[in-house]
Amino acid sequence: MRLRQEQKGFIFLLLILLIIGSVSLVLYFLLEEDPVGEILEQEQVIKLLIVMEDEGEVLFTDVFLYYPLSHVGAMISIPGNTGSIYSSIGRVDRIDRIYSEKGIQVYRSEIEKLIGSSIPFYIVIGLKDLQLITDRLGGMRVLVPSPVDALSPEGKRWLLPSGSILLDGDKLAVYLEYFIEDETDSSAAERRQNVVIALLSALNRNASVIFEKKNFKFYEKKFTSNVNANGLRDLLREISKVDAERIVPQTVTGMRRLVDGNELLFPFYDGQLIKDVVMQTVNSLVSETMTLSGRVYVLEIKNGTTVQGLAHNTAALFRSAGYDILRTLNAASNDIEKTEIIDHIGNAEAAKSLGNFIRCNNIREEDIQLSGDVSDENRNVDFTIILGGDFDGRYVH
């Protein structure tokens, strides 16, 4: 009799434990955080760190900004040789050394400090995994402006045809890794950003298949992220909707200096410029400036002062913010007091955003004759900036 009572007590205790376990499991799934869903519900700009690496070394890093309501995005390249005194490693060095020494979490934290903005999500992709994804998706299409025929330092031959071509995994690795002597840093950064765009486009083309739970398991294992499997699927599905034709490419700009034999890029204005660029880009993504036009504006910059090289240096500022510069030249006079922005296209919102970048409120729309004629000088220019004595090289005072 006593044995039966003990058995009943054991069974009762087991039932209680099963109930507690079941309730805990249900509560876990109910209360599990969904940061991606929260951002989508709140209609916020998604900020994502994308790191491409190979055997623990960074190949390239981009901060991807995306506004879900308009499907407009921007990418900011973080050059691996961006230099500073990094507290995480206690010395002046390249920023990509932080990744190899401290890992992705610390690396993300230092990039957040660099751009002056939090980055809630990160994705790390290994080169070999990218090659597998590329082959699984049937290739990635990129534009190669001119044929590539070069040798790596190890003697490996890089060969690529020109044109809009579909690359398999091996050829995509060549596209990422090759370099030629006369290629600029901005051109190389744009080429690597093109790989990210090609990946997102390929994911979007195959979305109906890839993002099925049973199919996504293959892709889930190819990415390292700080969100769970469901969050990663939601994140990739959403950002793959980006309008590839309207992505604004940007990069950290600065001065190059040799430190202990290494060439480092020190961001302009002690890093304040890139922070301003990121802030302006985020604001532009949620405003009509980018969501309606989806274009890169073309600027003409005139120096109305006696400061040598002012227009040229200012052009570098605006390039870093994603603008195209058609030309820099001297104004008709070199004693202009107030900086002025001339709007040639009648876009007050874009003109205001342009002015905010240098804190210039002196904006006027071009007086076009009733005949509708536009001078040849201004035909290909969206905005003219005439720099005056109130401009200190960064802001208007």
mmCIF file of C-alpha atoms in Angstrom:
data_model
loop_
_atom_site.group_PDB
_atom_site.id
_atom_site.type_symbol
_atom_site.label_atom_id
_atom_site.label_comp_id
_atom_site.label_asym_id
_atom_site.label_seq_id
_atom_site.Cartn_x
_atom_site.Cartn_y
_atom_site.Cartn_z
ATOM 1 C CA MET A 1 0.000 0.000 0.000
ATOM 2 C CA ARG A 2 2.826 2.340 0.934
ATOM 3 C CA LEU A 3 4.542 1.547 -2.390
ATOM 4 C CA ARG A 4 1.435 2.477 -4.335
ATOM 5 C CA GLN A 5 1.191 5.783 -2.470
ATOM 6 C CA GLU A 6 4.833 6.509 -3.244
ATOM 7 C CA GLN A 7 4.222 5.682 -6.914
ATOM 8 C CA LYS A 8 1.201 7.981 -6.975
ATOM 9 C CA GLY A 9 3.256 10.734 -5.367
ATOM 10 C CA PHE A 10 6.024 10.264 -7.915
ATOM 11 C CA ILE A 11 3.561 10.359 -10.814
ATOM 12 C CA PHE A 12 1.926 13.488 -9.367
ATOM 13 C CA LEU A 13 5.310 15.183 -9.015
ATOM 14 C CA LEU A 14 6.216 14.182 -12.568
ATOM 15 C CA LEU A 15 2.965 15.688 -13.873
ATOM 16 C CA ILE A 16 3.696 18.955 -12.063
ATOM 17 C CA LEU A 17 7.184 19.090 -13.585
ATOM 18 C CA LEU A 18 5.767 18.389 -17.046
ATOM 19 C CA ILE A 19 3.180 21.158 -16.629
ATOM 20 C CA ILE A 20 5.827 23.627 -15.424
ATOM 21 C CA GLY A 21 8.104 22.672 -18.315
ATOM 22 C CA SER A 22 5.320 23.038 -20.868
ATOM 23 C CA VAL A 23 4.237 26.423 -19.504
ATOM 24 C CA SER A 24 7.855 27.629 -19.454
ATOM 25 C CA LEU A 25 8.331 26.535 -23.050
ATOM 26 C CA VAL A 26 5.165 28.309 -24.159
ATOM 27 C CA LEU A 27 6.160 31.473 -22.291
ATOM 28 C CA TYR A 28 9.634 31.325 -23.848
ATOM 29 C CA PHE A 29 8.244 31.374 -27.365
ATOM 30 C CA LEU A 30 5.622 33.976 -26.492
ATOM 31 C CA LEU A 31 8.096 36.303 -24.826
ATOM 32 C CA GLU A 32 11.018 35.693 -27.193
ATOM 33 C CA GLU A 33 12.275 39.002 -28.505
ATOM 34 C CA ASP A 34 11.718 39.843 -32.147
ATOM 35 C CA PRO A 35 13.901 42.935 -32.739
ATOM 36 C CA VAL A 36 13.470 42.749 -36.526
ATOM 37 C CA GLY A 37 9.690 42.654 -36.223
ATOM 38 C CA GLU A 38 9.727 45.558 -33.760
ATOM 39 C CA ILE A 39 11.689 47.778 -36.154
ATOM 40 C CA LEU A 40 9.398 46.870 -39.050
ATOM 41 C CA GLU A 41 6.311 47.609 -36.956
ATOM 42 C CA GLN A 42 7.719 50.968 -35.874
ATOM 43 C CA GLU A 43 8.657 51.840 -39.473
ATOM 44 C CA GLN A 44 12.263 52.590 -38.544
ATOM 45 C CA VAL A 45 15.383 52.575 -40.688
ATOM 46 C CA ILE A 46 17.082 49.171 -40.500
ATOM 47 C CA LYS A 47 20.800 49.474 -39.705
ATOM 48 C CA LEU A 48 22.862 46.393 -40.450
ATOM 49 C CA LEU A 49 26.603 45.697 -40.329
ATOM 50 C CA ILE A 50 27.705 43.388 -43.153
ATOM 51 C CA VAL A 51 31.153 41.826 -42.817
ATOM 52 C CA MET A 52 32.716 39.656 -45.508
ATOM 53 C CA GLU A 53 35.644 37.656 -44.170
ATOM 54 C CA ASP A 54 37.991 34.884 -45.165
ATOM 55 C CA GLU A 55 39.629 32.677 -42.540
ATOM 56 C CA GLY A 56 39.198 35.266 -39.792
ATOM 57 C CA GLU A 57 40.412 38.255 -41.816
ATOM 58 C CA VAL A 58 38.063 41.005 -42.998
ATOM 59 C CA LEU A 59 37.713 41.344 -46.770
ATOM 60 C CA PHE A 60 35.321 44.284 -46.585
ATOM 61 C CA THR A 61 32.784 45.882 -44.263
ATOM 62 C CA ASP A 62 29.647 47.862 -45.059
ATOM 63 C CA VAL A 63 27.010 49.566 -42.968
ATOM 64 C CA PHE A 64 23.717 48.950 -44.765
ATOM 65 C CA LEU A 65 20.855 51.406 -44.144
ATOM 66 C CA TYR A 66 17.387 50.490 -45.399
ATOM 67 C CA TYR A 67 13.955 52.094 -45.100
ATOM 68 C CA PRO A 68 11.249 49.405 -45.450
ATOM 69 C CA LEU A 69 8.419 51.768 -46.437
ATOM 70 C CA SER A 70 10.151 52.982 -49.603
ATOM 71 C CA HIS A 71 12.595 50.092 -50.210
ATOM 72 C CA VAL A 72 15.377 52.679 -50.545
ATOM 73 C CA GLY A 73 18.798 51.955 -49.090
ATOM 74 C CA ALA A 74 22.333 53.250 -48.684
ATOM 75 C CA MET A 75 25.654 51.517 -48.090
ATOM 76 C CA ILE A 76 28.589 53.045 -46.278
ATOM 77 C CA SER A 77 31.923 51.350 -46.856
ATOM 78 C CA ILE A 78 34.209 51.113 -43.823
ATOM 79 C CA PRO A 79 37.763 50.835 -45.228
ATOM 80 C CA GLY A 80 39.811 48.247 -43.386
ATOM 81 C CA ASN A 81 42.684 50.704 -42.938
ATOM 82 C CA THR A 82 40.532 53.312 -41.168
ATOM 83 C CA GLY A 83 42.849 54.513 -38.431
ATOM 84 C CA SER A 84 42.295 55.825 -34.918
ATOM 85 C CA ILE A 85 43.218 55.185 -31.305
ATOM 86 C CA TYR A 86 40.959 52.234 -30.573
ATOM 87 C CA SER A 87 40.270 51.688 -26.882
ATOM 88 C CA SER A 88 39.402 48.031 -27.430
ATOM 89 C CA ILE A 89 42.981 47.203 -28.464
ATOM 90 C CA GLY A 90 44.725 50.120 -26.745
ATOM 91 C CA ARG A 91 46.667 51.464 -29.710
ATOM 92 C CA VAL A 92 46.561 53.264 -33.053
ATOM 93 C CA ASP A 93 45.878 50.717 -35.764
ATOM 94 C CA ARG A 94 43.624 49.620 -38.620
ATOM 95 C CA ILE A 95 40.007 49.119 -37.671
ATOM 96 C CA ASP A 96 39.850 45.646 -39.226
ATOM 97 C CA ARG A 97 42.501 44.413 -36.778
ATOM 98 C CA ILE A 98 39.828 44.668 -34.099
ATOM 99 C CA TYR A 99 37.788 41.984 -35.832
ATOM 100 C CA SER A 100 40.666 39.521 -36.064
ATOM 101 C CA GLU A 101 41.779 40.171 -32.473
ATOM 102 C CA LYS A 102 38.530 40.820 -30.586
ATOM 103 C CA GLY A 103 35.710 39.416 -32.715
ATOM 104 C CA ILE A 104 32.542 40.751 -34.263
ATOM 105 C CA GLN A 105 30.912 42.182 -31.124
ATOM 106 C CA VAL A 106 33.812 44.502 -30.284
ATOM 107 C CA TYR A 107 34.298 45.289 -33.981
ATOM 108 C CA ARG A 108 30.669 46.368 -34.270
ATOM 109 C CA SER A 109 31.020 48.511 -31.134
ATOM 110 C CA GLU A 110 34.023 50.388 -32.583
ATOM 111 C CA ILE A 111 32.188 50.980 -35.878
ATOM 112 C CA GLU A 112 29.206 52.334 -33.933
ATOM 113 C CA LYS A 113 31.573 54.846 -32.309
ATOM 114 C CA LEU A 114 33.035 55.707 -35.708
ATOM 115 C CA ILE A 115 29.691 56.489 -37.375
ATOM 116 C CA GLY A 116 28.001 57.900 -34.266
ATOM 117 C CA SER A 117 25.015 55.578 -34.530
ATOM 118 C CA SER A 118 23.906 52.260 -33.088
ATOM 119 C CA ILE A 119 23.858 49.214 -35.373
ATOM 120 C CA PRO A 120 21.329 46.734 -33.967
ATOM 121 C CA PHE A 121 22.102 43.880 -36.367
ATOM 122 C CA TYR A 122 25.144 42.274 -37.925
ATOM 123 C CA ILE A 123 25.736 39.554 -40.505
ATOM 124 C CA VAL A 124 29.103 37.896 -41.115
ATOM 125 C CA ILE A 125 29.616 35.910 -44.326
ATOM 126 C CA GLY A 126 32.669 33.785 -45.044
ATOM 127 C CA LEU A 127 34.032 33.848 -48.586
ATOM 128 C CA LYS A 128 33.625 30.081 -49.020
ATOM 129 C CA ASP A 129 30.031 30.279 -47.782
ATOM 130 C CA LEU A 130 29.321 33.112 -50.215
ATOM 131 C CA GLN A 131 30.664 30.939 -53.022
ATOM 132 C CA LEU A 132 28.340 28.090 -51.992
ATOM 133 C CA ILE A 133 25.357 30.459 -51.840
ATOM 134 C CA THR A 134 26.276 31.867 -55.247
ATOM 135 C CA ASP A 135 26.342 28.425 -56.848
ATOM 136 C CA ARG A 136 23.131 27.430 -55.076
ATOM 137 C CA LEU A 137 21.360 30.498 -56.487
ATOM 138 C CA GLY A 138 22.624 29.911 -60.011
ATOM 139 C CA GLY A 139 25.217 32.695 -59.992
ATOM 140 C CA MET A 140 25.357 36.413 -59.264
ATOM 141 C CA ARG A 141 25.183 39.120 -61.888
ATOM 142 C CA VAL A 142 27.641 42.025 -61.672
ATOM 143 C CA LEU A 143 28.957 44.669 -64.026
ATOM 144 C CA VAL A 144 32.630 44.466 -65.000
ATOM 145 C CA PRO A 145 33.465 47.769 -66.797
ATOM 146 C CA SER A 146 36.565 46.451 -68.564
ATOM 147 C CA PRO A 147 38.255 43.044 -68.955
ATOM 148 C CA VAL A 148 40.434 41.912 -66.049
ATOM 149 C CA ASP A 149 43.737 40.171 -66.731
ATOM 150 C CA ALA A 150 46.121 40.521 -63.804
ATOM 151 C CA LEU A 151 48.328 38.523 -61.457
ATOM 152 C CA SER A 152 48.048 38.272 -57.693
ATOM 153 C CA PRO A 153 51.189 38.691 -55.539
ATOM 154 C CA GLU A 154 51.257 34.880 -55.299
ATOM 155 C CA GLY A 155 51.191 34.548 -59.083
ATOM 156 C CA LYS A 156 47.537 33.549 -59.376
ATOM 157 C CA ARG A 157 45.979 34.829 -62.587
ATOM 158 C CA TRP A 158 42.803 36.891 -62.350
ATOM 159 C CA LEU A 159 40.652 36.707 -65.482
ATOM 160 C CA LEU A 160 37.225 38.263 -65.999
ATOM 161 C CA PRO A 161 35.410 39.347 -69.177
ATOM 162 C CA SER A 162 33.760 42.768 -69.383
ATOM 163 C CA GLY A 163 30.058 43.543 -69.363
ATOM 164 C CA SER A 164 27.094 42.495 -67.246
ATOM 165 C CA ILE A 165 28.060 38.914 -66.490
ATOM 166 C CA LEU A 166 26.753 36.053 -64.369
ATOM 167 C CA LEU A 167 29.494 34.785 -62.064
ATOM 168 C CA ASP A 168 29.694 31.413 -60.343
ATOM 169 C CA GLY A 169 31.209 31.088 -56.875
ATOM 170 C CA ASP A 170 34.824 30.812 -58.038
ATOM 171 C CA LYS A 171 34.568 33.771 -60.416
ATOM 172 C CA LEU A 172 32.819 35.849 -57.759
ATOM 173 C CA ALA A 173 35.822 35.280 -55.495
ATOM 174 C CA VAL A 174 38.059 36.590 -58.292
ATOM 175 C CA TYR A 175 35.788 39.639 -58.675
ATOM 176 C CA LEU A 176 36.147 40.335 -54.952
ATOM 177 C CA GLU A 177 39.863 39.730 -54.626
ATOM 178 C CA TYR A 178 41.480 41.195 -57.737
ATOM 179 C CA PHE A 179 43.165 44.578 -57.711
ATOM 180 C CA ILE A 180 44.916 46.619 -60.358
ATOM 181 C CA GLU A 181 47.368 49.440 -59.809
ATOM 182 C CA ASP A 182 45.318 52.255 -61.318
ATOM 183 C CA GLU A 183 42.078 51.352 -59.516
ATOM 184 C CA THR A 184 41.001 53.943 -56.940
ATOM 185 C CA ASP A 185 39.946 53.022 -53.423
ATOM 186 C CA SER A 186 36.423 54.290 -54.086
ATOM 187 C CA SER A 187 36.182 52.114 -57.198
ATOM 188 C CA ALA A 188 37.320 49.037 -55.262
ATOM 189 C CA ALA A 189 34.837 49.799 -52.468
ATOM 190 C CA GLU A 190 32.014 50.192 -54.985
ATOM 191 C CA ARG A 191 32.953 46.867 -56.598
ATOM 192 C CA ARG A 192 32.655 45.085 -53.258
ATOM 193 C CA GLN A 193 29.391 46.837 -52.515
ATOM 194 C CA ASN A 194 28.160 45.523 -55.858
ATOM 195 C CA VAL A 195 28.619 41.996 -54.502
ATOM 196 C CA VAL A 196 26.300 42.758 -51.582
ATOM 197 C CA ILE A 197 23.750 44.256 -53.980
ATOM 198 C CA ALA A 198 24.029 41.201 -56.248
ATOM 199 C CA LEU A 199 23.494 38.907 -53.250
ATOM 200 C CA LEU A 200 20.387 40.794 -52.119
ATOM 201 C CA SER A 201 19.011 40.818 -55.664
ATOM 202 C CA ALA A 202 19.577 37.071 -56.008
ATOM 203 C CA LEU A 203 17.846 36.421 -52.683
ATOM 204 C CA ASN A 204 14.891 38.525 -53.771
ATOM 205 C CA ARG A 205 14.574 36.765 -57.138
ATOM 206 C CA ASN A 206 14.397 33.418 -55.364
ATOM 207 C CA ALA A 207 12.494 34.625 -52.282
ATOM 208 C CA SER A 208 9.507 32.292 -52.713
ATOM 209 C CA VAL A 209 11.839 29.293 -52.442
ATOM 210 C CA ILE A 210 14.658 30.490 -50.166
ATOM 211 C CA PHE A 211 12.542 31.817 -47.329
ATOM 212 C CA GLU A 212 10.467 28.673 -46.899
ATOM 213 C CA LYS A 213 11.439 27.306 -43.476
ATOM 214 C CA LYS A 214 12.618 23.935 -44.777
ATOM 215 C CA ASN A 215 14.718 25.569 -47.510
ATOM 216 C CA PHE A 216 16.151 28.369 -45.389
ATOM 217 C CA LYS A 217 18.069 25.947 -43.168
ATOM 218 C CA PHE A 218 20.803 25.724 -45.812
ATOM 219 C CA TYR A 219 21.230 29.519 -45.947
ATOM 220 C CA GLU A 220 20.871 29.998 -42.202
ATOM 221 C CA LYS A 221 24.070 28.016 -41.633
ATOM 222 C CA LYS A 222 26.020 30.227 -44.040
ATOM 223 C CA PHE A 223 25.526 33.427 -42.038
ATOM 224 C CA THR A 224 26.681 34.385 -38.562
ATOM 225 C CA SER A 225 24.303 36.886 -36.972
ATOM 226 C CA ASN A 226 23.063 38.218 -33.643
ATOM 227 C CA VAL A 227 19.437 37.272 -34.394
ATOM 228 C CA ASN A 228 17.858 33.821 -34.276
ATOM 229 C CA ALA A 229 16.909 31.782 -37.338
ATOM 230 C CA ASN A 230 13.452 33.335 -37.671
ATOM 231 C CA GLY A 231 14.851 36.830 -37.191
ATOM 232 C CA LEU A 232 17.579 36.222 -39.770
ATOM 233 C CA ARG A 233 15.016 34.979 -42.276
ATOM 234 C CA ASP A 234 12.809 38.020 -41.687
ATOM 235 C CA LEU A 235 15.793 40.369 -41.890
ATOM 236 C CA LEU A 236 17.147 38.955 -45.153
ATOM 237 C CA ARG A 237 13.688 38.739 -46.691
ATOM 238 C CA GLU A 238 13.047 42.402 -45.894
ATOM 239 C CA ILE A 239 16.373 43.922 -46.951
ATOM 240 C CA SER A 240 16.400 41.854 -50.162
ATOM 241 C CA LYS A 241 13.442 43.995 -51.265
ATOM 242 C CA VAL A 242 15.753 47.010 -51.580
ATOM 243 C CA ASP A 243 15.584 48.829 -54.898
ATOM 244 C CA ALA A 244 19.049 47.997 -56.236
ATOM 245 C CA GLU A 245 18.925 50.905 -58.690
ATOM 246 C CA ARG A 246 18.458 53.432 -55.886
ATOM 247 C CA ILE A 247 21.133 52.350 -53.420
ATOM 248 C CA VAL A 248 23.419 55.267 -52.557
ATOM 249 C CA PRO A 249 27.082 54.126 -52.184
ATOM 250 C CA GLN A 250 29.205 56.047 -49.683
ATOM 251 C CA THR A 251 32.472 55.586 -47.867
ATOM 252 C CA VAL A 252 34.585 56.924 -45.022
ATOM 253 C CA THR A 253 36.925 59.603 -46.368
ATOM 254 C CA GLY A 254 40.023 61.069 -44.794
ATOM 255 C CA MET A 255 43.747 61.751 -44.893
ATOM 256 C CA ARG A 256 46.313 58.998 -45.388
ATOM 257 C CA ARG A 257 49.268 58.835 -43.018
ATOM 258 C CA LEU A 258 52.042 56.348 -42.357
ATOM 259 C CA VAL A 259 52.017 54.920 -38.829
ATOM 260 C CA ASP A 260 54.698 52.347 -37.977
ATOM 261 C CA GLY A 261 55.086 51.600 -41.665
ATOM 262 C CA ASN A 262 51.352 51.088 -42.251
ATOM 263 C CA GLU A 263 49.236 53.476 -44.324
ATOM 264 C CA LEU A 264 46.152 54.409 -42.301
ATOM 265 C CA LEU A 265 43.122 56.459 -43.304
ATOM 266 C CA PHE A 266 42.238 59.029 -40.635
ATOM 267 C CA PRO A 267 38.661 60.306 -41.110
ATOM 268 C CA PHE A 268 38.205 63.994 -41.906
ATOM 269 C CA TYR A 269 37.393 66.435 -39.092
ATOM 270 C CA ASP A 270 38.373 63.963 -36.357
ATOM 271 C CA GLY A 271 35.626 61.617 -37.494
ATOM 272 C CA GLN A 272 32.784 64.145 -37.288
ATOM 273 C CA LEU A 273 32.228 64.163 -41.052
ATOM 274 C CA ILE A 274 31.247 60.489 -41.306
ATOM 275 C CA LYS A 275 28.913 60.927 -38.337
ATOM 276 C CA ASP A 276 27.223 63.827 -40.131
ATOM 277 C CA VAL A 277 27.019 61.786 -43.338
ATOM 278 C CA VAL A 278 25.303 58.893 -41.565
ATOM 279 C CA MET A 279 22.876 61.214 -39.788
ATOM 280 C CA GLN A 280 22.005 62.998 -43.024
ATOM 281 C CA THR A 281 21.598 59.704 -44.874
ATOM 282 C CA VAL A 282 19.210 58.295 -42.271
ATOM 283 C CA ASN A 283 17.178 61.508 -42.326
ATOM 284 C CA SER A 284 17.126 61.499 -46.126
ATOM 285 C CA LEU A 285 15.937 57.891 -46.281
ATOM 286 C CA VAL A 286 12.760 58.753 -44.390
ATOM 287 C CA SER A 287 12.146 62.021 -46.220
ATOM 288 C CA GLU A 288 11.048 62.863 -49.723
ATOM 289 C CA THR A 289 14.644 63.704 -50.612
ATOM 290 C CA MET A 290 15.422 60.090 -51.475
ATOM 291 C CA THR A 291 12.128 58.220 -51.326
ATOM 292 C CA LEU A 292 10.572 60.119 -54.199
ATOM 293 C CA SER A 293 13.521 60.780 -56.456
ATOM 294 C CA GLY A 294 15.865 57.891 -55.759
ATOM 295 C CA ARG A 295 18.677 59.695 -57.554
ATOM 296 C CA VAL A 296 22.148 61.006 -56.871
ATOM 297 C CA TYR A 297 22.277 64.793 -57.215
ATOM 298 C CA VAL A 298 24.948 66.518 -59.289
ATOM 299 C CA LEU A 299 26.704 69.546 -57.822
ATOM 300 C CA GLU A 300 28.788 72.413 -59.110
ATOM 301 C CA ILE A 301 30.959 74.084 -56.464
ATOM 302 C CA LYS A 302 32.376 77.590 -56.888
ATOM 303 C CA ASN A 303 34.979 79.254 -54.695
ATOM 304 C CA GLY A 304 33.970 82.823 -53.927
ATOM 305 C CA THR A 305 36.863 83.428 -51.522
ATOM 306 C CA THR A 306 40.639 83.877 -51.625
ATOM 307 C CA VAL A 307 41.195 80.523 -49.866
ATOM 308 C CA GLN A 308 43.100 78.308 -52.282
ATOM 309 C CA GLY A 309 41.585 74.865 -52.935
ATOM 310 C CA LEU A 310 38.395 75.538 -50.974
ATOM 311 C CA ALA A 311 36.063 74.308 -53.725
ATOM 312 C CA HIS A 312 38.174 71.202 -54.326
ATOM 313 C CA ASN A 313 38.246 70.285 -50.621
ATOM 314 C CA THR A 314 34.526 70.948 -50.255
ATOM 315 C CA ALA A 315 33.874 68.619 -53.185
ATOM 316 C CA ALA A 316 35.432 65.797 -51.150
ATOM 317 C CA LEU A 317 32.958 66.503 -48.347
ATOM 318 C CA PHE A 318 29.971 66.195 -50.632
ATOM 319 C CA ARG A 319 31.311 63.112 -52.389
ATOM 320 C CA SER A 320 31.508 61.391 -49.015
ATOM 321 C CA ALA A 321 27.834 62.255 -48.532
ATOM 322 C CA GLY A 322 26.883 60.546 -51.788
ATOM 323 C CA TYR A 323 26.700 63.519 -54.165
ATOM 324 C CA ASP A 324 28.259 63.633 -57.629
ATOM 325 C CA ILE A 325 30.501 66.613 -58.413
ATOM 326 C CA LEU A 326 30.434 67.790 -62.024
ATOM 327 C CA ARG A 327 33.067 70.495 -61.588
ATOM 328 C CA THR A 328 34.793 72.856 -59.172
ATOM 329 C CA LEU A 329 35.820 76.347 -60.250
ATOM 330 C CA ASN A 330 36.253 79.923 -59.107
ATOM 331 C CA ALA A 331 33.237 82.184 -58.762
ATOM 332 C CA ALA A 332 32.976 85.481 -60.649
ATOM 333 C CA SER A 333 34.243 87.255 -57.522
ATOM 334 C CA ASN A 334 36.537 86.213 -54.684
ATOM 335 C CA ASP A 335 35.019 88.494 -52.040
ATOM 336 C CA ILE A 336 31.578 86.904 -51.664
ATOM 337 C CA GLU A 337 30.440 87.210 -48.063
ATOM 338 C CA LYS A 338 27.572 84.725 -47.812
ATOM 339 C CA THR A 339 27.559 81.154 -49.075
ATOM 340 C CA GLU A 340 24.682 80.504 -51.446
ATOM 341 C CA ILE A 341 22.989 77.422 -52.896
ATOM 342 C CA ILE A 342 21.242 77.740 -56.264
ATOM 343 C CA ASP A 343 18.541 75.176 -57.003
ATOM 344 C CA HIS A 344 18.400 74.466 -60.743
ATOM 345 C CA ILE A 345 15.734 71.739 -60.592
ATOM 346 C CA GLY A 346 13.097 73.257 -58.333
ATOM 347 C CA ASN A 347 13.397 70.621 -55.594
ATOM 348 C CA ALA A 348 13.114 72.549 -52.337
ATOM 349 C CA GLU A 349 13.312 69.439 -50.153
ATOM 350 C CA ALA A 350 16.561 68.233 -51.730
ATOM 351 C CA ALA A 351 18.000 71.765 -51.614
ATOM 352 C CA LYS A 352 17.195 72.006 -47.906
ATOM 353 C CA SER A 353 18.859 68.650 -47.221
ATOM 354 C CA LEU A 354 21.927 69.817 -49.145
ATOM 355 C CA GLY A 355 22.026 73.038 -47.152
ATOM 356 C CA ASN A 356 21.653 71.219 -43.840
ATOM 357 C CA PHE A 357 24.861 69.310 -44.537
ATOM 358 C CA ILE A 358 26.906 72.524 -44.383
ATOM 359 C CA ARG A 359 24.358 74.528 -42.306
ATOM 360 C CA CYS A 360 23.516 76.873 -45.158
ATOM 361 C CA ASN A 361 20.059 78.466 -45.216
ATOM 362 C CA ASN A 362 20.767 80.879 -48.064
ATOM 363 C CA ILE A 363 19.017 78.951 -50.857
ATOM 364 C CA ARG A 364 17.366 80.320 -53.959
ATOM 365 C CA GLU A 365 15.753 78.757 -56.990
ATOM 366 C CA GLU A 366 17.251 79.558 -60.368
ATOM 367 C CA ASP A 367 15.363 82.175 -62.326
ATOM 368 C CA ILE A 368 14.524 80.412 -65.572
ATOM 369 C CA GLN A 369 13.204 82.570 -68.376
ATOM 370 C CA LEU A 370 9.629 82.107 -69.474
ATOM 371 C CA SER A 371 10.891 80.473 -72.638
ATOM 372 C CA GLY A 372 12.136 77.613 -70.487
ATOM 373 C CA ASP A 373 15.705 77.936 -71.757
ATOM 374 C CA VAL A 374 18.428 76.614 -69.500
ATOM 375 C CA SER A 375 22.028 77.684 -70.001
ATOM 376 C CA ASP A 376 24.468 75.037 -71.210
ATOM 377 C CA GLU A 377 26.527 75.732 -68.098
ATOM 378 C CA ASN A 378 23.745 74.576 -65.784
ATOM 379 C CA ARG A 379 22.085 71.963 -67.966
ATOM 380 C CA ASN A 380 23.762 69.001 -66.241
ATOM 381 C CA VAL A 381 23.870 70.519 -62.748
ATOM 382 C CA ASP A 382 21.187 70.068 -60.094
ATOM 383 C CA PHE A 383 22.603 72.522 -57.557
ATOM 384 C CA THR A 384 25.349 75.151 -57.572
ATOM 385 C CA ILE A 385 27.113 75.979 -54.313
ATOM 386 C CA ILE A 386 28.917 79.330 -54.188
ATOM 387 C CA LEU A 387 31.235 79.361 -51.180
ATOM 388 C CA GLY A 388 31.526 82.638 -49.303
ATOM 389 C CA GLY A 389 33.597 84.057 -46.486
ATOM 390 C CA ASP A 390 31.174 82.656 -43.904
ATOM 391 C CA PHE A 391 32.188 79.080 -44.809
ATOM 392 C CA ASP A 392 35.016 77.631 -42.695
ATOM 393 C CA GLY A 393 35.619 74.560 -44.838
ATOM 394 C CA ARG A 394 32.935 72.502 -43.107
ATOM 395 C CA TYR A 395 30.071 74.719 -41.977
ATOM 396 C CA VAL A 396 28.522 78.092 -42.728
ATOM 397 C CA HIS A 397 28.556 80.453 -39.745
#
